[in-house]
Amino acid sequence: MRVNPLFAQIALTCCLLGPCGITSVWAGPRVLPQIDPAQPSEKAVQDVQNAQRDDASLRQWLTQNGFVHQVSTRASDLVVNALSFLGVKYRYGGDSARSGFDCSGFVRYVYQETLGTVLPHNAAEQAHEGEKIPESQLKPGDLVFFNTLRRAFSHVGIYIGDGQFIHSPRPGQTVRVENLDSPYWAKRFDGARRIMTSP
């Protein structure tokens, strides 16, 4: 399941305005329209075209509002794609939007779907990929790691800019955006890695 990109825009606005609850704005993820390749109806084709326009609108809004300014198109695409999964449920071992994601499954899925980059399905193993970078040099698309299970690199998310990251937190919760500076996450921050190059 994926979120309507227009909702991602609203949720992102809420995140930028302060600590308001995303869940209070949104009723749940929507399934993007599927086209039967054998007999696509005009309405089905139109629904997919509208969804694609929504993605383009969100990307433009993010850029105009400085959220992903001065970053590569690949990083922008990664952030927009990650935000489209807001509200997808957590599932241990999960690696798809339909069944749910765990933290590393979410990161793996977004990277593979957006960039074609295949990462391990394990946060600690993902921490061995890419280039180690200091928190002060984070850019959208970087991976951020946390010690949430009393062991290093036990949780991972994707940095989206403005001190925020998106992740699939734990059972009973859904993909959401949080602040790196919040007391819980700041205390458990383990480092960051840059996986993608910036063409």
XYZ file of N, CA and C in Angstrom:
597
model
N 0.842 -1.190 0.000
C 0.000 0.000 0.000
C 0.877 1.239 0.000
N 0.413 2.242 -0.708
C 1.147 3.487 -0.739
C 0.208 4.619 -0.415
N 0.771 5.671 0.113
C 0.012 6.852 0.461
C -0.158 7.726 -0.767
N -1.311 8.356 -0.874
C -1.503 9.358 -1.909
C -0.423 10.424 -1.725
N 0.356 10.748 -2.780
C 1.416 11.739 -2.629
C 0.930 13.085 -2.120
N -0.319 13.443 -2.395
C -0.825 14.708 -1.853
C -0.920 14.641 -0.337
N -1.245 13.448 0.212
C -1.231 13.329 1.655
C 0.187 13.472 2.181
N 1.159 12.911 1.458
C 2.555 13.033 1.899
C 2.920 14.508 2.010
N 2.423 15.330 1.078
C 2.682 16.764 1.133
C 2.075 17.371 2.394
N 0.845 17.004 2.711
C 0.180 17.530 3.911
C 0.923 17.080 5.166
N 1.301 15.796 5.209
C 2.006 15.277 6.379
C 3.346 15.966 6.546
N 4.035 16.197 5.430
C 5.330 16.862 5.497
C 5.161 18.280 6.016
N 4.111 18.968 5.569
C 3.837 20.311 6.070
C 3.635 20.280 7.579
N 2.889 19.298 8.070
C 2.667 19.169 9.507
C 3.984 18.964 10.235
N 4.868 18.145 9.665
C 6.167 17.897 10.299
C 6.982 19.175 10.376
N 6.927 19.967 9.304
C 7.718 21.196 9.272
C 7.161 22.266 10.201
N 5.867 22.221 10.449
C 5.258 23.235 11.302
C 5.429 22.939 12.789
N 5.771 21.737 13.130
C 5.968 21.431 14.540
C 5.462 20.065 14.897
N 5.459 19.763 16.189
C 5.149 18.405 16.634
C 3.658 18.096 16.663
N 3.029 18.196 15.517
C 1.630 17.790 15.473
C 1.571 16.357 14.993
N 0.523 15.657 15.306
C 0.459 14.237 14.988
C 0.012 13.978 13.566
N 0.834 13.271 12.841
C 0.475 12.888 11.481
C -0.755 12.008 11.492
N -0.822 11.098 12.449
C -1.925 10.145 12.457
C -3.275 10.828 12.633
N -3.293 12.019 13.240
C -4.580 12.678 13.430
C -5.097 13.296 12.134
N -4.209 13.435 11.116
C -4.610 14.053 9.866
C -5.060 13.011 8.862
N -4.617 11.784 9.010
C -4.737 10.802 7.949
C -5.517 9.584 8.388
N -6.382 9.104 7.515
C -7.214 7.958 7.852
C -6.543 6.630 7.545
N -5.542 6.604 6.680
C -4.850 5.355 6.357
C -4.306 5.362 4.956
N -3.409 4.404 4.649
C -2.811 4.379 3.325
C -3.817 3.991 2.264
N -3.601 4.477 1.062
C -4.455 4.069 -0.035
C -3.645 3.223 -0.996
N -4.310 2.354 -1.691
C -3.651 1.511 -2.669
C -3.653 2.245 -3.990
N -2.472 2.367 -4.624
C -2.423 3.001 -5.929
C -3.175 2.139 -6.933
N -3.775 2.765 -7.919
C -4.554 2.001 -8.892
C -3.672 1.020 -9.650
N -4.221 -0.153 -9.909
C -3.533 -1.172 -10.688
C -4.227 -1.290 -12.041
N -3.438 -1.463 -13.099
C -4.004 -1.617 -14.436
C -3.817 -3.060 -14.859
N -4.889 -3.662 -15.316
C -4.804 -4.992 -15.906
C -4.205 -4.807 -17.297
N -2.964 -5.335 -17.526
C -2.320 -5.092 -18.809
C -3.127 -5.623 -19.992
N -3.966 -6.630 -19.748
C -4.745 -7.196 -20.842
C -5.822 -6.231 -21.319
N -6.511 -5.549 -20.379
C -7.604 -4.662 -20.751
C -7.631 -3.431 -19.857
N -6.723 -2.487 -20.083
C -6.748 -1.279 -19.260
C -7.947 -0.405 -19.617
N -8.735 -0.069 -18.621
C -9.876 0.810 -18.881
C -9.378 2.251 -18.930
N -10.174 3.128 -19.533
C -9.800 4.542 -19.586
C -9.671 5.115 -18.181
N -10.585 4.732 -17.285
C -10.531 5.244 -15.914
C -9.262 4.778 -15.207
N -8.877 3.508 -15.379
C -7.674 2.996 -14.736
C -6.435 3.738 -15.231
N -6.371 3.958 -16.526
C -5.238 4.702 -17.095
C -5.218 6.117 -16.543
N -6.395 6.754 -16.468
C -6.487 8.112 -15.936
C -6.054 8.157 -14.470
N -6.452 7.155 -13.676
C -6.072 7.112 -12.258
C -4.562 7.040 -12.104
N -3.908 6.220 -12.911
C -2.453 6.113 -12.838
C -1.798 7.418 -13.274
N -2.314 8.042 -14.323
C -1.756 9.318 -14.774
C -1.911 10.388 -13.688
N -3.063 10.393 -12.999
C -3.272 11.342 -11.905
C -2.277 11.098 -10.773
N -2.041 9.830 -10.429
C -1.087 9.499 -9.364
C 0.312 9.965 -9.747
N 0.669 9.808 -11.022
C 1.987 10.254 -11.469
C 2.087 11.771 -11.390
N 1.012 12.484 -11.733
C 1.008 13.944 -11.608
C 1.130 14.354 -10.141
N 0.467 13.597 -9.244
C 0.571 13.881 -7.812
C 2.022 13.768 -7.350
N 2.736 12.722 -7.824
C 4.151 12.569 -7.472
C 4.951 13.775 -7.948
N 4.684 14.220 -9.166
C 5.396 15.368 -9.717
C 5.072 16.630 -8.905
N 3.818 16.779 -8.486
C 3.424 17.939 -7.676
C 4.141 17.931 -6.326
N 4.222 16.758 -5.706
C 4.904 16.670 -4.416
C 6.374 17.020 -4.574
N 7.023 16.485 -5.610
C 8.439 16.767 -5.831
C 8.651 18.275 -6.018
N 7.763 18.912 -6.808
C 7.877 20.348 -7.039
C 7.665 21.121 -5.737
N 6.675 20.720 -4.935
C 6.406 21.401 -3.668
C 7.593 21.284 -2.725
N 8.184 20.085 -2.627
C 9.348 19.884 -1.762
C 10.496 20.792 -2.183
N 10.700 20.919 -3.479
C 11.789 21.746 -3.990
C 11.504 23.224 -3.742
N 10.296 23.678 -4.053
C 9.942 25.091 -3.888
C 10.018 25.535 -2.438
N 9.762 24.613 -1.515
C 9.774 24.972 -0.101
C 11.115 24.688 0.560
N 12.130 24.421 -0.237
C 13.482 24.288 0.286
C 13.753 23.002 1.033
N 12.822 22.050 0.968
C 13.019 20.828 1.746
C 14.073 19.942 1.133
N 14.124 19.886 -0.183
C 15.147 19.080 -0.851
C 15.939 19.941 -1.832
N 16.097 21.221 -1.499
C 16.861 22.083 -2.394
C 18.334 21.691 -2.347
N 19.006 21.953 -3.445
C 20.440 21.706 -3.563
C 20.816 20.260 -3.267
N 19.966 19.347 -3.608
C 20.333 17.933 -3.535
C 20.116 17.342 -4.916
N 20.727 16.197 -5.146
C 20.617 15.573 -6.458
C 19.186 15.136 -6.726
N 18.885 14.940 -7.989
C 17.573 14.431 -8.379
C 17.353 13.064 -7.761
N 18.410 12.263 -7.686
C 18.288 10.930 -7.095
C 17.883 11.026 -5.628
N 18.489 11.953 -4.891
C 18.132 12.120 -3.481
C 16.698 12.597 -3.345
N 16.305 13.535 -4.195
C 14.938 14.040 -4.179
C 13.946 12.916 -4.472
N 14.260 12.105 -5.480
C 13.391 10.975 -5.816
C 13.285 10.003 -4.646
N 14.409 9.773 -3.969
C 14.433 8.844 -2.837
C 13.524 9.342 -1.711
N 13.613 10.637 -1.399
C 12.793 11.217 -0.328
C 11.312 11.160 -0.695
N 10.990 11.552 -1.925
C 9.582 11.534 -2.355
C 9.036 10.114 -2.297
N 9.812 9.148 -2.766
C 9.359 7.762 -2.745
C 9.169 7.284 -1.305
N 10.127 7.580 -0.432
C 10.006 7.157 0.966
C 8.752 7.747 1.608
N 8.476 9.020 1.346
C 7.299 9.672 1.934
C 5.991 9.072 1.425
N 6.031 8.469 0.255
C 4.795 7.883 -0.278
C 4.359 6.654 0.511
N 5.228 6.146 1.409
C 4.880 4.977 2.215
C 4.454 5.346 3.642
N 4.269 6.621 3.922
C 3.788 7.019 5.247
C 2.522 6.237 5.585
N 2.480 5.681 6.787
C 1.282 4.970 7.224
C 1.282 3.488 6.957
N 2.271 2.975 6.205
C 2.334 1.526 5.985
C 2.748 0.866 7.293
N 2.085 -0.225 7.650
C 2.299 -0.859 8.953
C 3.675 -1.514 9.080
N 4.137 -1.608 10.312
C 5.369 -2.328 10.630
C 5.062 -3.828 10.636
N 5.989 -4.593 10.087
C 5.916 -6.047 10.206
C 7.329 -6.581 10.301
N 7.624 -7.328 11.365
C 8.959 -7.892 11.553
C 9.314 -8.762 10.346
N 10.479 -8.515 9.764
C 10.908 -9.249 8.580
C 10.255 -8.761 7.304
N 9.364 -7.766 7.407
C 8.615 -7.291 6.251
C 9.468 -6.504 5.278
N 9.185 -6.696 4.002
C 9.953 -5.997 2.986
C 9.109 -5.558 1.793
N 7.813 -5.341 2.047
C 6.968 -4.837 0.960
C 5.868 -3.942 1.532
N 5.404 -3.032 0.669
C 4.352 -2.107 1.098
C 3.053 -2.846 1.348
N 2.829 -3.941 0.636
C 1.575 -4.677 0.782
C 1.504 -5.395 2.126
N 2.617 -6.033 2.535
C 2.585 -6.813 3.782
C 3.092 -6.026 4.983
N 3.849 -4.970 4.757
C 4.428 -4.178 5.836
C 5.943 -4.238 5.806
N 6.575 -3.311 6.531
C 8.037 -3.198 6.547
C 8.572 -3.288 7.966
N 9.744 -3.882 8.127
C 10.534 -3.587 9.320
C 11.498 -2.470 8.904
N 12.357 -2.000 9.811
C 13.164 -0.814 9.500
C 14.093 -1.041 8.315
N 14.842 -2.140 8.337
C 15.799 -2.376 7.248
C 15.090 -2.791 5.961
N 13.953 -3.456 6.085
C 13.177 -3.814 4.906
C 12.647 -2.581 4.197
N 12.230 -1.573 4.981
C 11.758 -0.318 4.414
C 12.880 0.369 3.636
N 14.055 0.500 4.277
C 15.198 1.153 3.629
C 15.587 0.400 2.363
N 15.680 -0.910 2.488
C 16.053 -1.748 1.331
C 15.066 -1.549 0.176
N 13.769 -1.571 0.495
C 12.734 -1.452 -0.531
C 12.811 -0.096 -1.236
N 12.921 0.978 -0.466
C 12.957 2.322 -1.044
C 14.191 2.497 -1.932
N 15.337 2.051 -1.447
C 16.565 2.170 -2.250
C 16.490 1.342 -3.528
N 15.975 0.126 -3.417
C 15.915 -0.735 -4.593
C 14.898 -0.204 -5.599
N 13.738 0.215 -5.120
C 12.693 0.700 -6.015
C 13.084 2.019 -6.677
N 13.751 2.901 -5.930
C 14.074 4.224 -6.456
C 15.358 4.236 -7.272
N 16.396 3.594 -6.751
C 17.717 3.701 -7.364
C 18.250 2.404 -7.964
N 17.563 1.292 -7.701
C 18.072 0.012 -8.165
C 19.214 -0.514 -7.312
N 19.455 0.108 -6.159
C 20.530 -0.297 -5.257
C 19.999 -1.342 -4.281
N 20.622 -2.511 -4.250
C 20.170 -3.586 -3.370
C 21.025 -3.584 -2.103
N 20.373 -3.352 -0.980
C 21.037 -3.349 0.324
C 20.663 -4.614 1.086
N 21.482 -5.000 2.073
C 21.104 -6.148 2.908
C 19.817 -5.854 3.674
N 19.111 -6.902 4.087
C 17.892 -6.735 4.879
C 18.252 -6.910 6.352
N 19.142 -6.042 6.828
C 19.598 -6.071 8.209
C 20.253 -4.722 8.493
N 19.812 -4.035 9.552
C 20.327 -2.693 9.836
C 21.833 -2.696 10.074
N 22.340 -3.656 10.859
C 23.776 -3.700 11.153
C 24.595 -3.925 9.885
N 24.072 -4.750 8.976
C 24.781 -4.983 7.718
C 24.709 -3.748 6.816
N 23.576 -3.049 6.844
C 23.465 -1.814 6.064
C 24.464 -0.773 6.557
N 24.796 -0.809 7.849
C 25.750 0.148 8.424
C 27.161 -0.048 7.877
N 27.413 -1.194 7.262
C 28.734 -1.455 6.669
C 28.794 -1.027 5.208
N 27.677 -0.550 4.676
C 27.625 -0.105 3.285
C 27.927 1.394 3.210
N 28.444 1.828 2.096
C 28.611 3.257 1.840
C 29.686 3.926 2.667
N 29.606 5.247 2.676
C 30.607 6.100 3.302
C 30.101 6.622 4.652
N 30.944 6.495 5.679
C 30.595 7.028 7.002
C 30.658 8.549 6.949
N 29.615 9.191 7.477
C 29.596 10.657 7.477
C 29.160 11.180 8.843
N 29.661 12.360 9.233
C 29.242 12.939 10.514
C 27.814 13.490 10.430
N 27.168 13.558 11.566
C 25.783 14.051 11.613
C 25.671 15.459 11.036
N 26.697 16.279 11.219
C 26.656 17.660 10.727
C 26.646 17.751 9.204
N 26.976 16.653 8.517
C 27.034 16.667 7.059
C 25.914 15.843 6.411
N 24.882 15.523 7.177
C 23.772 14.737 6.632
C 23.107 15.443 5.458
N 22.756 14.638 4.457
C 21.995 15.126 3.307
C 20.814 14.183 3.086
N 19.730 14.698 2.478
C 18.595 13.821 2.201
C 19.032 12.564 1.446
N 18.495 11.437 1.897
C 18.825 10.149 1.306
C 19.851 9.359 2.094
N 20.576 10.016 3.021
C 21.550 9.301 3.850
C 20.830 8.378 4.825
N 21.505 7.313 5.212
C 20.946 6.397 6.209
C 21.382 6.845 7.585
N 20.457 6.808 8.543
C 20.765 7.146 9.934
C 20.506 5.908 10.792
N 21.422 5.643 11.718
C 21.383 4.421 12.519
C 21.268 4.737 14.001
N 20.626 3.805 14.710
C 20.351 3.996 16.130
C 20.560 2.698 16.899
N 20.838 2.846 18.179
C 20.945 1.716 19.093
C 19.636 1.650 19.875
N 18.716 0.828 19.402
C 17.403 0.731 20.063
C 17.219 -0.593 20.795
N 18.130 -1.537 20.588
C 18.004 -2.859 21.211
C 19.233 -3.194 22.058
N 19.874 -2.149 22.582
C 21.099 -2.297 23.379
C 22.226 -2.948 22.584
N 22.208 -2.688 21.279
C 23.339 -3.076 20.430
C 23.440 -2.062 19.292
N 24.662 -1.820 18.875
C 24.913 -0.808 17.849
C 24.199 -1.164 16.544
N 23.750 -0.134 15.862
C 23.149 -0.266 14.535
C 21.980 -1.252 14.506
N 21.125 -1.173 15.511
C 19.972 -2.077 15.554
C 18.727 -1.476 14.909
N 18.796 -0.214 14.491
C 17.658 0.428 13.826
C 18.183 1.383 12.766
N 17.410 1.540 11.674
C 17.840 2.400 10.564
C 16.657 3.164 9.999
N 16.934 4.354 9.504
C 15.949 5.172 8.808
C 16.634 5.944 7.689
N 15.855 6.740 6.971
C 16.375 7.541 5.861
C 16.225 9.017 6.225
N 17.330 9.747 6.189
C 17.299 11.178 6.463
C 16.590 11.887 5.315
N 15.644 12.789 5.644
C 14.894 13.480 4.587
C 15.153 14.988 4.567
N 15.996 15.468 5.469
C 16.312 16.896 5.515
C 15.693 17.567 6.725
N 16.168 18.774 7.022
C 15.630 19.595 8.105
C 15.637 18.872 9.450
N 16.670 18.032 9.691
C 16.791 17.341 10.971
C 15.795 16.208 11.162
N 15.179 15.735 10.071
C 14.146 14.702 10.195
C 14.503 13.454 9.401
N 13.935 12.325 9.825
C 14.147 11.073 9.112
C 12.835 10.302 9.068
N 12.755 9.393 8.105
C 11.572 8.553 7.951
C 11.988 7.118 8.204
N 11.118 6.366 8.881
C 11.465 4.984 9.229
C 10.210 4.190 9.549
N 10.408 2.887 9.678
C 9.348 1.990 10.140
C 9.755 1.562 11.545
N 9.128 2.139 12.584
C 9.672 2.061 13.941
C 9.604 0.712 14.661
N 8.411 0.163 14.835
C 8.299 -1.060 15.653
C 6.887 -1.625 15.536
N 6.684 -2.846 16.059
C 5.346 -3.458 15.973
C 4.259 -2.537 16.530
N 3.130 -2.530 15.849
C 2.001 -1.710 16.277
C 2.059 -0.288 15.743
N 3.123 0.056 15.025
C 3.252 1.412 14.492
C 3.368 1.361 12.979
N 3.489 2.533 12.376
C 3.536 2.635 10.918
C 4.713 3.514 10.497
N 5.042 3.478 9.220
C 6.096 4.333 8.676
C 5.754 5.778 9.003
N 6.721 6.502 9.547
C 6.475 7.881 9.947
C 7.755 8.705 9.945
N 7.601 10.017 10.081
C 8.711 10.965 10.119
C 8.937 11.386 11.568
N 10.226 11.452 11.964
C 10.563 11.887 13.324
C 11.776 12.805 13.285
N 12.011 13.504 14.396
C 13.144 14.423 14.518
C 14.354 13.729 15.123
N 15.504 13.928 14.496
C 16.753 13.397 15.052
C 17.052 14.009 16.416
N 16.599 15.247 16.626
C 16.899 15.953 17.869
C 15.981 15.595 19.028
N 14.958 14.775 18.785
C 14.085 14.409 19.902
C 14.924 13.622 20.911
N 14.629 13.748 22.200
C 15.475 13.104 23.219
C 15.685 11.606 22.981
N 14.638 10.890 22.600
C 14.774 9.442 22.412
C 15.784 9.122 21.320
N 15.639 9.758 20.147
C 16.504 9.432 19.009
C 17.896 10.027 19.157
N 18.009 11.229 19.688
C 19.332 11.847 19.860
C 20.217 11.001 20.770
N 19.628 10.463 21.824
C 20.376 9.643 22.780
C 20.855 8.335 22.153
N 20.139 7.840 21.167
C 20.434 6.524 20.584
C 21.112 6.594 19.212
N 21.415 7.799 18.741
C 22.023 7.955 17.417
C 23.382 7.261 17.367
N 23.572 6.417 16.338
C 24.806 5.628 16.191
C 25.678 6.077 15.029
N 25.174 6.922 14.169
C 25.961 7.352 13.025
C 25.153 7.334 11.748
N 25.823 7.693 10.656
C 25.151 7.801 9.360
C 26.064 7.286 8.255
N 25.428 6.862 7.173
C 26.154 6.371 6.001
C 25.530 6.980 4.745
N 26.379 7.276 3.794
C 25.908 7.755 2.489
C 26.097 6.627 1.494
N 24.991 6.106 1.004
C 25.023 4.956 0.109
C 25.126 5.386 -1.343
N 24.289 6.359 -1.712
C 24.212 6.717 -3.113
C 25.221 7.776 -3.473
N 25.601 7.785 -4.738
C 26.422 8.872 -5.245
C 25.482 9.991 -5.636
N 25.986 11.170 -5.881
C 25.118 12.296 -6.228
C 25.421 12.821 -7.626
N 24.877 12.179 -8.644
C 25.100 12.679 -10.004
C 24.268 13.923 -10.251
